Amino acid sequence: MRYLTADFGSTYTKVTAIDTEKSEIIGTGAAFTTIETDVMEGLHAAIDSLHAKLNSTWEYDRFLCCSSAAGGLKMVASGLVPELTAKAARMAASSAGAKVMKTYSFEISKREAQEIEQIAPDLVLLCGGTDGGNKETIIKNAKVLAGIKGKFTIIVAGNKNAEEEVSEILKEAGRPFVVTDNVMPNFNTLNILPAKACIMQLFIDSIIEAKGLTAAQDIAANEIIPTPLAVLNACELLSKGTHTEEGIGELLAVDLGGATTDVYSIAKGEPSASNIMQRGLPEPESKRTVEGDLGMRYSLSSLAEELDLFDSAKEIGSNQEELEDWIKSCIEVKSRRAENTHESKFEMALAKGAIKIATERHVGKMTSVFTPMGQAYTIDGKDLTKVSKVLGIGGALVHSEDPAFILSGVKYDLACYEFAKPKEPEFLLDSTYIMASMGLLSAELPDVALQIMKKELKYL
């Protein structure tokens, strides 16, 4: 069968032609996304680009698509305690492919309410309290959210004993909402799948139309999903395999873009040594985090603030002043691209820095403790030190002269032992931008999608 997949990105619409009988990528095409006018214009231009590369037309049998256009699925999450229900809320939204703009803990203040109004999210995930536990905070936050201007829908996934009162508040305010199971019904018990399913259904029912994707949905054989969810699905398939074909094992993937850096891990993340003890909320085997302040262009100024520019410049044989000049020029002209080896090294240093910080935020953090038996460690989050494969995704990696240098930002550093990052990983590169496409195909033909990924992803 002949497939065409499309990924409506914030900047580019990318199409991929697939021959599933041969398990082959036939070709790819891309054009600027035209979500502000008619999304189909950009799609047709991308298909024209594909035809030009093939020197022929591609008549497809099925069309599948995903989207992160028009800002993607923007969400805000709210919980009670930062490391418990607020963290669970953030994980639920991220695992559904949302762009989590902010996570709030405890009672939402007046200033935070104004901030949510400015963010203008598509959805708000309202959590807080275990079942039978604190319900005052989620009720107070429902009242605050009910008064915020905007068209967002609220998903209530908190203390079940507060459901009736929260529902009444939102109903009286005329605020669209749905109620689902608590993301943390008991202390340290994670239950994010019902909230994730709700987010997906709301994306299909209302967000697609609001994002100007109705025409694309009309011709698609699938229900449009957020692009990060498609990539997460592809990572899961690549890692775990199918009933008939083995996957490549536990995996960490990093998708470095112009505005965000996404990190995916498909790994249990259990403590890797007997002297490491797990603490805090258990995390899902398939985990995604998104860093909205780490990107190569639209978030470059905040990335630069996070980096030690002296060390970054020194690592590429340059100096801080030159690197700062390059950053300034890229902030002023976001379309600027490196035109020589010297400028390429600046890009490499920034990309490695973004990946290093994003990975440190994703993995578990270890703390040294002293016990009667001697020194030991606790870890809050996933221990990914034994993950053996790291996949790089994104233009900054694909177009780099040395993608392995950039990906080395994910590796464990003894000087920063507290971050449980992979110690000896092999590096792979998505050099043909197929991960979102394979995530879409995996829903219908997982064996074929897995075979194509094994063929197309390159070991460095």
XYZ file of C-alpha atoms in Angstrom:
460
model
C 0.000 0.000 0.000
C 1.142 3.558 -0.698
C 0.997 5.983 2.246
C 1.500 9.703 2.495
C 2.069 11.173 5.957
C 2.151 14.865 6.846
C 3.506 16.656 9.893
C 2.104 20.197 10.119
C 4.886 21.899 12.057
C 5.001 25.438 13.399
C 7.302 26.462 10.531
C 7.319 23.639 7.950
C 4.823 21.095 6.697
C 6.741 17.868 6.036
C 5.393 15.014 3.935
C 6.737 11.476 3.607
C 5.888 8.957 0.882
C 6.015 5.336 2.049
C 5.752 2.069 0.151
C 4.633 -0.362 2.845
C 4.952 -3.422 0.584
C 8.704 -2.761 0.363
C 8.986 -1.177 3.848
C 10.693 1.810 2.240
C 10.657 5.578 2.393
C 10.178 6.671 -1.212
C 10.812 10.359 -0.638
C 10.128 13.438 1.432
C 9.042 17.000 0.772
C 8.552 20.188 2.769
C 7.077 23.663 2.464
C 6.164 26.516 4.799
C 3.127 25.841 6.977
C 0.193 28.060 6.022
C -1.960 27.683 9.133
C -2.735 31.427 9.170
C -4.484 31.264 5.789
C -5.285 27.758 4.564
C -3.277 24.823 5.883
C -3.925 22.951 2.615
C -1.823 25.464 0.653
C 1.283 24.450 2.573
C 0.362 20.777 2.273
C -0.020 21.014 -1.501
C 3.281 22.894 -1.765
C 5.006 20.182 0.295
C 3.531 17.492 -1.965
C 4.721 19.458 -5.020
C 8.187 19.482 -3.437
C 7.990 15.703 -3.027
C 6.932 15.243 -6.654
C 9.790 17.425 -7.835
C 12.297 15.268 -5.957
C 10.775 12.065 -7.322
C 10.397 13.443 -10.856
C 6.929 11.936 -10.796
C 3.664 12.164 -8.897
C 2.961 10.015 -5.813
C -0.554 8.607 -5.890
C -1.254 7.456 -2.354
C -3.849 5.066 -0.920
C -3.947 6.453 2.616
C -3.128 9.826 4.131
C -2.149 10.210 7.810
C -1.202 13.415 9.598
C -0.219 15.038 12.884
C 0.263 18.655 13.892
C 2.158 21.009 16.139
C 1.108 24.055 14.098
C -0.426 27.209 15.601
C 1.577 26.790 18.803
C 0.792 23.100 19.212
C -1.498 21.939 22.000
C -0.862 24.570 24.680
C -1.637 23.454 28.218
C -1.316 24.626 31.794
C -1.228 22.099 34.639
C -2.153 22.660 38.267
C -1.713 20.471 41.331
C -1.280 20.658 45.053
C 2.259 19.657 46.042
C 5.020 20.391 43.467
C 6.611 16.930 43.587
C 3.331 14.989 43.813
C 0.046 15.965 42.126
C 1.537 18.951 40.280
C 4.276 16.698 38.884
C 1.690 14.035 37.993
C -0.386 16.655 36.166
C 2.631 17.819 34.179
C 3.544 14.249 33.231
C -0.023 13.508 32.090
C -0.108 16.584 29.831
C 3.383 15.974 28.423
C 2.667 12.316 27.672
C -0.370 13.386 25.613
C 1.892 15.473 23.383
C 0.974 18.847 24.859
C 3.233 21.838 25.130
C 3.068 22.428 28.880
C 3.489 26.176 29.226
C 3.497 26.302 33.034
C 2.780 24.110 36.042
C 1.309 25.619 39.197
C 1.320 24.266 42.748
C -0.798 25.039 45.821
C -3.410 27.795 45.448
C -3.227 29.812 42.203
C -2.416 33.405 43.130
C -3.845 36.526 41.504
C -0.562 37.082 39.682
C -0.533 33.500 38.442
C -4.134 33.851 37.260
C -3.103 36.860 35.179
C -0.199 34.824 33.812
C -2.552 32.002 32.742
C -4.745 34.545 30.959
C -1.692 35.800 29.046
C -0.596 32.257 28.171
C -4.052 31.642 26.648
C -3.870 27.838 26.899
C -6.063 25.469 24.894
C -6.588 23.212 27.908
C -6.005 23.407 31.659
C -5.434 20.209 33.647
C -6.764 20.841 37.154
C -5.463 18.347 39.724
C -4.826 18.330 43.440
C -5.217 16.080 46.428
C -5.349 12.324 46.699
C -8.842 10.775 46.916
C -10.137 11.574 50.372
C -7.302 14.014 51.009
C -7.047 17.792 50.700
C -9.896 19.222 48.616
C -9.812 22.883 49.627
C -7.028 23.742 47.173
C -8.609 22.234 44.048
C -11.941 23.914 44.903
C -10.210 27.267 45.388
C -8.313 26.843 42.117
C -11.542 25.928 40.280
C -13.006 29.263 41.425
C -9.908 31.122 40.228
C -9.837 29.355 36.850
C -13.564 29.959 36.388
C -12.890 33.699 36.465
C -10.020 33.770 33.972
C -10.828 35.087 30.509
C -10.160 32.758 27.598
C -11.605 29.889 25.582
C -9.812 27.054 27.340
C -11.457 23.849 28.530
C -10.646 22.448 31.972
C -9.939 18.774 32.622
C -10.611 17.973 36.273
C -8.446 15.068 37.455
C -8.045 15.534 41.184
C -9.507 14.437 44.523
C -12.765 12.620 43.680
C -14.353 13.962 46.871
C -14.147 17.465 45.395
C -15.627 16.577 41.981
C -19.198 17.657 42.678
C -18.291 21.038 44.122
C -15.696 21.724 41.399
C -18.199 20.736 38.701
C -20.831 23.048 40.163
C -18.398 25.978 40.214
C -17.354 25.473 36.601
C -20.927 24.870 35.435
C -22.161 28.090 37.014
C -19.283 29.991 35.403
C -20.122 28.571 31.962
C -16.622 27.157 31.657
C -16.318 24.010 29.462
C -14.945 21.114 31.483
C -14.711 17.344 31.738
C -14.070 15.202 34.805
C -11.853 12.149 34.817
C -10.000 9.951 37.289
C -7.495 11.425 39.728
C -3.915 11.495 38.354
C -2.755 10.443 41.833
C -5.595 8.657 43.695
C -3.283 7.482 46.486
C 0.005 8.783 47.803
C 2.782 7.969 45.297
C 0.390 6.103 42.952
C 0.495 7.521 39.436
C -2.624 7.222 37.246
C -2.135 9.473 34.215
C -3.739 7.383 31.439
C -7.361 8.580 31.972
C -6.262 12.235 31.891
C -4.122 11.538 28.826
C -7.128 9.973 27.062
C -9.265 13.023 27.916
C -6.650 15.390 26.513
C -6.498 13.371 23.291
C -10.293 13.346 22.912
C -10.564 17.105 23.449
C -7.796 17.654 20.908
C -9.791 15.645 18.371
C -13.200 17.110 19.262
C -12.408 20.799 19.451
C -8.766 21.812 19.124
C -8.346 20.554 15.549
C -11.049 22.933 14.318
C -9.716 25.809 16.427
C -6.237 25.285 14.945
C -7.534 25.478 11.361
C -6.949 21.802 10.629
C -10.492 20.789 9.645
C -9.695 20.503 5.925
C -6.714 18.266 6.680
C -8.821 16.142 9.021
C -11.430 15.690 6.269
C -8.950 13.915 3.978
C -7.004 12.049 6.674
C -7.604 8.378 7.420
C -6.611 8.912 11.067
C -7.698 11.318 13.754
C -5.068 14.051 13.851
C -2.799 13.801 16.901
C -0.189 16.207 18.308
C 3.204 15.663 16.669
C 5.043 15.005 19.983
C 2.615 12.150 20.668
C 3.408 10.676 17.247
C 7.125 10.864 18.054
C 6.539 9.276 21.481
C 4.616 6.428 19.815
C 7.505 5.899 17.377
C 10.038 5.866 20.223
C 7.983 3.268 22.112
C 7.795 1.051 19.037
C 11.508 1.421 18.288
C 12.391 0.544 21.865
C 9.958 -2.278 22.605
C 9.386 -3.784 19.151
C 6.367 -5.878 18.188
C 5.260 -9.476 18.687
C 7.237 -10.506 15.611
C 10.207 -8.131 15.612
C 12.472 -7.045 18.448
C 13.028 -3.429 19.331
C 16.419 -1.911 20.057
C 15.942 -1.788 23.837
C 15.774 1.065 26.308
C 16.033 4.399 24.578
C 16.500 8.112 25.203
C 15.529 10.467 22.354
C 16.172 14.203 22.139
C 14.283 16.426 19.682
C 16.026 19.799 19.438
C 13.961 22.510 17.743
C 13.947 26.255 17.272
C 11.576 26.918 20.170
C 11.696 23.840 22.411
C 13.741 20.777 23.287
C 11.754 17.580 23.837
C 13.243 14.597 25.652
C 11.682 11.128 25.513
C 12.740 8.123 27.561
C 11.447 4.599 27.099
C 12.952 2.882 30.124
C 11.844 1.648 33.520
C 14.508 3.760 35.151
C 14.891 1.597 38.226
C 17.922 2.233 40.477
C 21.000 0.757 38.806
C 22.903 -0.141 41.987
C 22.039 -1.638 45.379
C 23.110 1.510 47.240
C 20.634 3.722 45.345
C 17.154 4.052 46.851
C 14.119 5.361 44.962
C 12.216 8.259 46.463
C 9.388 10.469 45.296
C 6.653 9.825 42.768
C 7.289 6.825 40.444
C 7.544 7.896 36.816
C 6.046 6.207 33.713
C 8.160 3.906 31.565
C 7.354 6.112 28.551
C 8.102 9.647 29.641
C 8.267 12.927 27.729
C 9.410 16.320 28.944
C 9.404 19.534 26.942
C 11.593 22.541 27.689
C 10.050 25.724 26.300
C 13.061 27.847 27.240
C 15.637 25.769 25.362
C 15.615 26.248 21.598
C 18.007 27.223 18.841
C 16.170 30.379 17.705
C 12.872 31.423 19.319
C 14.162 30.437 22.773
C 17.803 31.238 22.143
C 17.969 34.176 24.557
C 16.717 32.044 27.484
C 19.037 29.201 26.443
C 21.984 31.605 26.500
C 21.014 32.708 30.018
C 21.109 29.097 31.203
C 24.486 28.276 29.640
C 27.983 29.014 30.882
C 29.011 30.774 27.659
C 32.674 30.937 28.703
C 32.886 27.137 28.970
C 30.741 26.578 25.862
C 32.993 28.808 23.766
C 36.165 27.295 25.217
C 35.007 23.806 24.259
C 34.939 24.766 20.562
C 38.207 26.727 20.657
C 36.553 30.145 20.631
C 35.872 32.832 23.197
C 32.801 34.131 25.001
C 32.666 37.418 23.093
C 32.505 35.699 19.704
C 29.819 33.309 20.873
C 27.775 36.166 22.339
C 28.003 38.038 19.019
C 26.718 34.952 17.175
C 23.826 34.553 19.618
C 22.910 38.223 19.255
C 22.893 37.989 15.463
C 20.663 34.872 15.533
C 18.198 36.507 17.926
C 17.960 39.515 15.615
C 17.630 37.424 12.437
C 16.026 34.117 13.340
C 16.436 32.739 9.836
C 20.220 33.101 10.041
C 22.143 29.925 9.283
C 25.804 29.033 9.761
C 27.707 29.608 6.524
C 31.157 28.309 7.433
C 32.892 25.925 9.823
C 33.547 28.684 12.362
C 29.852 29.568 12.621
C 28.857 25.885 12.601
C 30.881 25.398 15.775
C 28.851 28.104 17.527
C 25.688 26.232 16.602
C 27.187 22.973 17.854
C 28.113 24.509 21.200
C 24.624 25.934 21.708
C 22.931 22.701 20.607
C 25.055 20.595 22.937
C 24.276 22.976 25.785
C 20.520 22.802 25.124
C 20.595 19.001 25.052
C 22.729 18.821 28.199
C 20.339 20.985 30.224
C 17.179 19.348 28.827
C 18.513 15.885 29.662
C 19.497 16.939 33.182
C 15.926 18.156 33.734
C 14.514 14.864 32.395
C 16.536 12.278 34.321
C 16.424 11.459 38.003
C 18.525 13.407 40.511
C 20.657 11.591 43.050
C 21.458 12.794 46.530
C 24.213 11.427 48.724
C 23.097 10.206 52.161
C 24.956 8.574 55.004
C 23.516 5.475 56.638
C 24.770 3.091 59.375
C 25.967 0.896 56.466
C 27.974 3.739 54.928
C 27.380 6.143 52.052
C 24.308 5.577 49.874
C 22.173 7.575 47.442
C 18.534 8.421 46.937
C 17.167 9.174 43.481
C 14.116 11.250 42.628
C 13.074 10.288 39.084
C 14.385 7.756 36.574
C 17.869 6.254 36.701
C 18.864 6.233 33.020
C 22.567 5.528 33.494
C 22.244 2.116 31.805
C 20.225 3.250 28.791
C 22.283 2.116 25.824
C 20.748 3.997 22.861
C 20.306 7.734 22.349
C 18.477 9.060 19.290
C 18.974 12.591 18.005
C 16.113 14.365 16.193
C 15.984 17.865 14.712
C 17.598 20.129 12.149
C 20.425 21.347 14.395
C 21.655 17.746 14.590
C 20.879 16.685 11.038
C 22.696 19.648 9.483
C 25.647 19.580 11.870
C 29.125 18.509 10.814
C 29.444 16.597 14.090
C 26.096 15.427 15.524
C 27.896 13.040 17.898
C 29.537 16.057 19.581
C 26.110 17.610 20.152
C 24.615 14.359 21.438
C 27.459 13.949 23.908
C 25.518 16.498 25.977
C 23.268 13.634 27.134
C 26.140 11.640 28.651
C 26.825 11.115 32.325
C 29.397 13.459 33.796
C 31.191 12.397 36.971
C 31.592 16.046 37.933
C 27.776 16.282 37.965
C 27.125 12.808 39.403
C 23.677 13.795 40.663
C 22.169 13.593 37.164
C 21.429 9.938 36.261
C 22.251 10.301 32.544
C 23.314 7.469 30.193
C 26.928 6.448 30.803
C 27.931 4.642 27.621
C 25.227 5.129 25.000
C 25.416 4.507 21.278
C 24.181 7.439 19.195
C 21.603 7.263 16.400
C 20.383 10.072 14.152
C 17.018 10.624 12.482
C 18.672 12.069 9.398
C 15.516 11.929 7.247
C 12.991 13.282 9.789
C 10.878 10.130 9.869
C 10.011 9.735 13.551
C 6.651 11.585 13.468
C 5.770 9.787 10.237
C 6.620 6.390 11.730
C 4.600 7.224 14.828
C 1.577 7.714 12.583
C 2.263 4.554 10.588
C 2.796 2.536 13.784
C -0.913 2.782 14.583
C -1.732 0.781 11.431
C 1.368 -1.189 10.443
C 3.746 -1.410 13.428
C 6.006 -4.083 11.917
C 6.535 -2.017 8.788
C 7.162 1.163 10.773
C 9.737 -0.649 12.927
C 11.517 -2.128 9.917
C 11.734 1.291 8.275
C 13.124 2.919 11.419
C 15.776 0.237 11.758
C 16.723 0.840 8.154
C 16.627 4.640 8.102
C 18.010 5.661 11.519
C 21.775 5.926 11.267
C 24.287 4.899 13.921
C 26.978 7.550 14.402
